[in-house]
C-alpha positions as YAML, in Angstrom:
chain: A
units: angstrom
residues:
- id: 1
  name: UNK
  ca: [8.08, -2.64, 23.31]
- id: 2
  name: UNK
  ca: [9.77, -0.33, 20.82]
- id: 3
  name: UNK
  ca: [10.79, -1.32, 17.34]
- id: 4
  name: UNK
  ca: [14.53, -0.86, 17.96]
- id: 5
  name: UNK
  ca: [14.49, -3.47, 20.73]
- id: 6
  name: UNK
  ca: [12.51, -5.90, 18.57]
- id: 7
  name: UNK
  ca: [14.95, -5.46, 15.65]
- id: 8
  name: UNK
  ca: [17.87, -6.08, 18.00]
- id: 9
  name: UNK
  ca: [16.20, -9.30, 19.18]
- id: 10
  name: UNK
  ca: [15.68, -10.30, 15.52]
- id: 11
  name: UNK
  ca: [19.35, -9.81, 14.79]
- id: 12
  name: UNK
  ca: [20.09, -12.20, 17.64]
- id: 13
  name: UNK
  ca: [17.94, -14.80, 15.87]
- id: 14
  name: UNK
  ca: [14.90, -14.73, 18.14]
- id: 15
  name: UNK
  ca: [12.03, -16.10, 16.05]
- id: 16
  name: UNK
  ca: [9.31, -14.63, 18.27]
- id: 17
  name: UNK
  ca: [10.78, -11.17, 17.66]
- id: 18
  name: UNK
  ca: [10.29, -11.62, 13.90]
- id: 19
  name: UNK
  ca: [6.64, -12.42, 14.46]
- id: 20
  name: UNK
  ca: [6.24, -9.29, 16.62]
- id: 21
  name: UNK
  ca: [8.05, -7.15, 14.07]
- id: 22
  name: UNK
  ca: [5.93, -8.32, 11.16]
- id: 23
  name: UNK
  ca: [2.72, -7.87, 13.15]
- id: 24
  name: UNK
  ca: [3.60, -4.19, 13.51]
- id: 25
  name: UNK
  ca: [3.63, -3.64, 9.72]
- id: 26
  name: UNK
  ca: [1.31, -6.43, 8.58]
- id: 27
  name: UNK
  ca: [-1.91, -4.50, 7.83]
- id: 28
  name: UNK
  ca: [-0.28, -1.60, 6.00]
- id: 29
  name: UNK
  ca: [2.08, -3.96, 4.20]
- id: 30
  name: UNK
  ca: [-0.77, -6.17, 2.96]
- id: 31
  name: UNK
  ca: [-2.78, -3.12, 1.88]
- id: 32
  name: UNK
  ca: [0.26, -1.74, 0.03]
- id: 33
  name: UNK
  ca: [0.94, -5.06, -1.70]
- id: 34
  name: UNK
  ca: [-2.73, -5.32, -2.65]
- id: 35
  name: UNK
  ca: [-2.69, -1.81, -4.06]
- id: 36
  name: UNK
  ca: [0.36, -2.66, -6.15]
- id: 37
  name: UNK
  ca: [-1.03, -5.93, -7.48]
- id: 38
  name: UNK
  ca: [-4.81, -5.58, -7.38]
- id: 39
  name: UNK
  ca: [-5.08, -9.20, -6.31]
- id: 40
  name: UNK
  ca: [-5.16, -10.53, -2.76]
- id: 41
  name: UNK
  ca: [-3.38, -13.77, -3.67]
- id: 42
  name: UNK
  ca: [-0.54, -11.93, -5.38]
- id: 43
  name: UNK
  ca: [-0.43, -9.42, -2.50]
- id: 44
  name: UNK
  ca: [0.04, -12.27, -0.05]
- id: 45
  name: UNK
  ca: [2.82, -13.70, -2.24]
- id: 46
  name: UNK
  ca: [4.50, -10.28, -2.31]
- id: 47
  name: UNK
  ca: [4.24, -10.05, 1.46]
- id: 48
  name: UNK
  ca: [5.62, -13.54, 1.98]
- id: 49
  name: UNK
  ca: [8.55, -12.82, -0.35]
- id: 50
  name: UNK
  ca: [9.19, -9.53, 1.45]
- id: 51
  name: UNK
  ca: [9.14, -11.23, 4.85]
- id: 52
  name: UNK
  ca: [11.64, -13.81, 3.63]
- id: 53
  name: UNK
  ca: [13.97, -11.12, 2.29]
- id: 54
  name: UNK
  ca: [13.71, -9.21, 5.57]
- id: 55
  name: UNK
  ca: [14.37, -12.37, 7.57]
- id: 56
  name: UNK
  ca: [17.44, -13.16, 5.48]
- id: 57
  name: UNK
  ca: [18.82, -9.60, 5.47]
- id: 58
  name: UNK
  ca: [17.88, -8.24, 8.92]
- id: 59
  name: UNK
  ca: [21.55, -8.18, 9.92]
- id: 60
  name: UNK
  ca: [22.23, -5.69, 7.09]
- id: 61
  name: UNK
  ca: [19.91, -3.17, 8.73]
- id: 62
  name: UNK
  ca: [22.37, -0.85, 10.47]
- id: 63
  name: UNK
  ca: [19.87, 1.52, 12.09]
- id: 64
  name: UNK
  ca: [17.02, -0.35, 13.84]
- id: 65
  name: UNK
  ca: [14.89, 2.84, 14.01]
- id: 66
  name: UNK
  ca: [14.88, 2.88, 10.20]
- id: 67
  name: UNK
  ca: [13.11, -0.50, 10.01]
- id: 68
  name: UNK
  ca: [9.86, 0.90, 8.57]
- id: 69
  name: UNK
  ca: [11.62, 2.64, 5.68]
- id: 70
  name: UNK
  ca: [13.88, -0.37, 5.04]
- id: 71
  name: UNK
  ca: [10.93, -2.78, 5.11]
- id: 72
  name: UNK
  ca: [8.77, -0.73, 2.73]
- id: 73
  name: UNK
  ca: [11.70, -0.27, 0.36]
- id: 74
  name: UNK
  ca: [11.99, -4.06, 0.10]
- id: 75
  name: UNK
  ca: [8.20, -4.41, -0.17]
- id: 76
  name: UNK
  ca: [7.90, -1.87, -3.00]
- id: 77
  name: UNK
  ca: [10.77, -3.39, -4.98]
- id: 78
  name: UNK
  ca: [9.41, -6.90, -4.50]
- id: 79
  name: UNK
  ca: [5.89, -5.77, -5.37]
- id: 80
  name: UNK
  ca: [6.90, -3.99, -8.57]
- id: 81
  name: UNK
  ca: [9.04, -6.93, -9.61]
- id: 82
  name: UNK
  ca: [6.21, -9.44, -9.07]
- id: 83
  name: UNK
  ca: [3.50, -7.31, -10.71]
- id: 84
  name: UNK
  ca: [5.55, -5.99, -13.61]
- id: 85
  name: UNK
  ca: [4.17, -8.62, -15.97]
- id: 86
  name: UNK
  ca: [0.55, -7.90, -15.05]
- id: 87
  name: UNK
  ca: [-0.64, -4.76, -16.78]
- id: 88
  name: UNK
  ca: [-4.39, -5.11, -16.42]
- id: 89
  name: UNK
  ca: [-6.28, -5.77, -13.22]
- id: 90
  name: UNK
  ca: [-9.50, -7.76, -13.16]
- id: 91
  name: UNK
  ca: [-12.03, -5.92, -10.97]
- id: 92
  name: UNK
  ca: [-13.97, -7.80, -8.36]
- id: 93
  name: UNK
  ca: [-17.58, -8.11, -9.42]
- id: 94
  name: UNK
  ca: [-20.47, -7.77, -7.03]
- id: 95
  name: UNK
  ca: [-22.22, -11.11, -7.12]
- id: 96
  name: UNK
  ca: [-24.29, -13.12, -4.70]
- id: 97
  name: UNK
  ca: [-21.15, -15.16, -3.94]
- id: 98
  name: UNK
  ca: [-19.20, -12.23, -2.53]
- id: 99
  name: UNK
  ca: [-22.11, -10.10, -1.40]
- id: 100
  name: UNK
  ca: [-20.94, -10.49, 2.21]
- id: 101
  name: UNK
  ca: [-17.87, -8.45, 1.39]
- id: 102
  name: UNK
  ca: [-20.02, -5.41, 0.75]
- id: 103
  name: UNK
  ca: [-23.09, -5.71, 2.96]
- id: 104
  name: UNK
  ca: [-23.05, -5.18, 6.68]
- id: 105
  name: UNK
  ca: [-26.19, -5.88, 8.72]
- id: 106
  name: UNK
  ca: [-25.81, -2.53, 10.48]
- id: 107
  name: UNK
  ca: [-25.62, -0.42, 7.32]
- id: 108
  name: UNK
  ca: [-27.78, 0.11, 4.29]
- id: 109
  name: UNK
  ca: [-26.74, -1.87, 1.22]
- id: 110
  name: UNK
  ca: [-26.67, 1.19, -1.04]
- id: 111
  name: UNK
  ca: [-24.27, 3.04, 1.25]
- id: 112
  name: UNK
  ca: [-21.78, 0.16, 1.25]
- id: 113
  name: UNK
  ca: [-22.01, -0.27, -2.51]
- id: 114
  name: UNK
  ca: [-21.44, 3.48, -3.02]
- id: 115
  name: UNK
  ca: [-18.32, 3.32, -0.86]
- id: 116
  name: UNK
  ca: [-17.13, 0.26, -2.78]
- id: 117
  name: UNK
  ca: [-17.67, 2.04, -6.08]
- id: 118
  name: UNK
  ca: [-15.74, 5.09, -4.91]
- id: 119
  name: UNK
  ca: [-12.87, 2.88, -3.74]
- id: 120
  name: UNK
  ca: [-12.94, 0.99, -7.03]
- id: 121
  name: UNK
  ca: [-12.85, 4.23, -9.07]
- id: 122
  name: UNK
  ca: [-9.98, 5.55, -6.94]
- id: 123
  name: UNK
  ca: [-8.05, 2.29, -7.19]
- id: 124
  name: UNK
  ca: [-8.54, 2.23, -10.96]
- id: 125
  name: UNK
  ca: [-7.35, 5.83, -11.27]
- id: 126
  name: UNK
  ca: [-4.28, 5.15, -9.13]
- id: 127
  name: UNK
  ca: [-3.50, 2.02, -11.15]
- id: 128
  name: UNK
  ca: [-3.39, 4.15, -14.32]
- id: 129
  name: UNK
  ca: [-0.55, 6.24, -12.90]
- id: 130
  name: UNK
  ca: [3.04, 5.50, -13.86]
- id: 131
  name: UNK
  ca: [4.88, 3.25, -11.38]
- id: 132
  name: UNK
  ca: [6.84, 6.21, -9.93]
- id: 133
  name: UNK
  ca: [3.71, 8.30, -9.31]
- id: 134
  name: UNK
  ca: [1.73, 5.30, -8.04]
- id: 135
  name: UNK
  ca: [4.47, 4.42, -5.55]
- id: 136
  name: UNK
  ca: [4.52, 7.92, -4.09]
- id: 137
  name: UNK
  ca: [0.70, 8.04, -3.78]
- id: 138
  name: UNK
  ca: [0.53, 4.64, -2.05]
- id: 139
  name: UNK
  ca: [3.30, 5.45, 0.40]
- id: 140
  name: UNK
  ca: [2.03, 8.96, 1.17]
- id: 141
  name: UNK
  ca: [-1.72, 8.43, 1.41]
- id: 142
  name: UNK
  ca: [-2.06, 4.78, 2.39]
- id: 143
  name: UNK
  ca: [1.02, 4.33, 4.57]
- id: 144
  name: UNK
  ca: [1.15, 7.82, 6.07]
- id: 145
  name: UNK
  ca: [4.83, 8.20, 5.28]
- id: 146
  name: UNK
  ca: [6.53, 11.58, 5.29]
- id: 147
  name: UNK
  ca: [8.24, 13.01, 2.22]
- id: 148
  name: UNK
  ca: [11.58, 12.21, 3.81]
- id: 149
  name: UNK
  ca: [10.63, 8.57, 4.45]
- id: 150
  name: UNK
  ca: [9.33, 8.19, 0.88]
- id: 151
  name: UNK
  ca: [12.57, 9.72, -0.35]
- id: 152
  name: UNK
  ca: [14.51, 6.99, 1.47]
- id: 153
  name: UNK
  ca: [12.21, 4.19, 0.28]
- id: 154
  name: UNK
  ca: [12.37, 5.26, -3.36]
- id: 155
  name: UNK
  ca: [15.98, 6.43, -3.37]
- id: 156
  name: UNK
  ca: [14.95, 9.84, -4.73]
- id: 157
  name: UNK
  ca: [15.54, 13.36, -3.54]
- id: 158
  name: UNK
  ca: [12.81, 14.87, -1.37]
- id: 159
  name: UNK
  ca: [12.10, 17.44, -4.11]
- id: 160
  name: UNK
  ca: [11.55, 14.60, -6.59]
- id: 161
  name: UNK
  ca: [9.04, 13.00, -4.24]
- id: 162
  name: UNK
  ca: [7.19, 16.32, -3.89]
- id: 163
  name: UNK
  ca: [7.18, 16.74, -7.65]
- id: 164
  name: UNK
  ca: [5.87, 13.23, -8.23]
- id: 165
  name: UNK
  ca: [3.13, 13.75, -5.66]
- id: 166
  name: UNK
  ca: [2.18, 17.02, -7.36]
- id: 167
  name: UNK
  ca: [1.95, 15.36, -10.79]
- id: 168
  name: UNK
  ca: [0.09, 12.37, -9.34]
- id: 169
  name: UNK
  ca: [-2.50, 14.66, -7.77]
- id: 170
  name: UNK
  ca: [-2.92, 16.53, -11.04]
- id: 171
  name: UNK
  ca: [-3.33, 13.29, -12.99]
- id: 172
  name: UNK
  ca: [-5.84, 11.93, -10.47]
- id: 173
  name: UNK
  ca: [-7.78, 15.19, -10.50]
- id: 174
  name: UNK
  ca: [-7.99, 15.03, -14.28]
- id: 175
  name: UNK
  ca: [-9.03, 11.34, -14.29]
- id: 176
  name: UNK
  ca: [-11.58, 11.74, -11.53]
- id: 177
  name: UNK
  ca: [-13.07, 15.10, -12.54]
- id: 178
  name: UNK
  ca: [-15.97, 13.56, -14.44]
- id: 179
  name: UNK
  ca: [-16.65, 10.89, -11.82]
- id: 180
  name: UNK
  ca: [-17.42, 13.07, -8.85]
- id: 181
  name: UNK
  ca: [-19.09, 16.23, -10.20]
- id: 182
  name: UNK
  ca: [-22.23, 14.70, -11.60]
- id: 183
  name: UNK
  ca: [-24.47, 14.05, -8.59]
- id: 184
  name: UNK
  ca: [-24.67, 17.38, -6.79]
- id: 185
  name: UNK
  ca: [-23.01, 19.72, -9.25]
- id: 186
  name: UNK
  ca: [-20.11, 20.06, -6.83]
- id: 187
  name: UNK
  ca: [-16.70, 18.61, -7.36]
- id: 188
  name: UNK
  ca: [-15.37, 16.39, -4.60]
- id: 189
  name: UNK
  ca: [-11.88, 16.31, -6.11]
- id: 190
  name: UNK
  ca: [-10.02, 19.58, -5.63]
...
């Protein structure tokens, strides 16, 4: 079923349609909220708040095909509002309690820890970006949005989005330069 039909059903008040609609965006939305907040509990709160706003304002959505952009615009605004007071993120430590998060029976422990460390370094670098640059990076790389879609979500011109992405890449390259050149003498970040 296409998203336009589901949105139309939502506007008619069909509760099952809301569930279907939110299932479509759930994984990327949770990942985006987590990236904004750095905390799964806060990310779930952001998502719940976003769902409530969408539920209450679905009738204001004039173009059902624009649901994805409309939804992520609400999500980003809600996320920034809820995380504005939190400036520092507490990293998840690898302990025996949460070892299961990192170790898979089918893979070597070192490989999983290396991937975790790379993700942690990347997340930390992205979290150091200004909110405008961070928003563009999250929407472009983690939500696979086009420049035009990001432009609509952020309310900026397409050229501004391109500029922010350029500066974000430059800042990330500078932050990550020392992290990835050490092992083999080759730089992963280009």
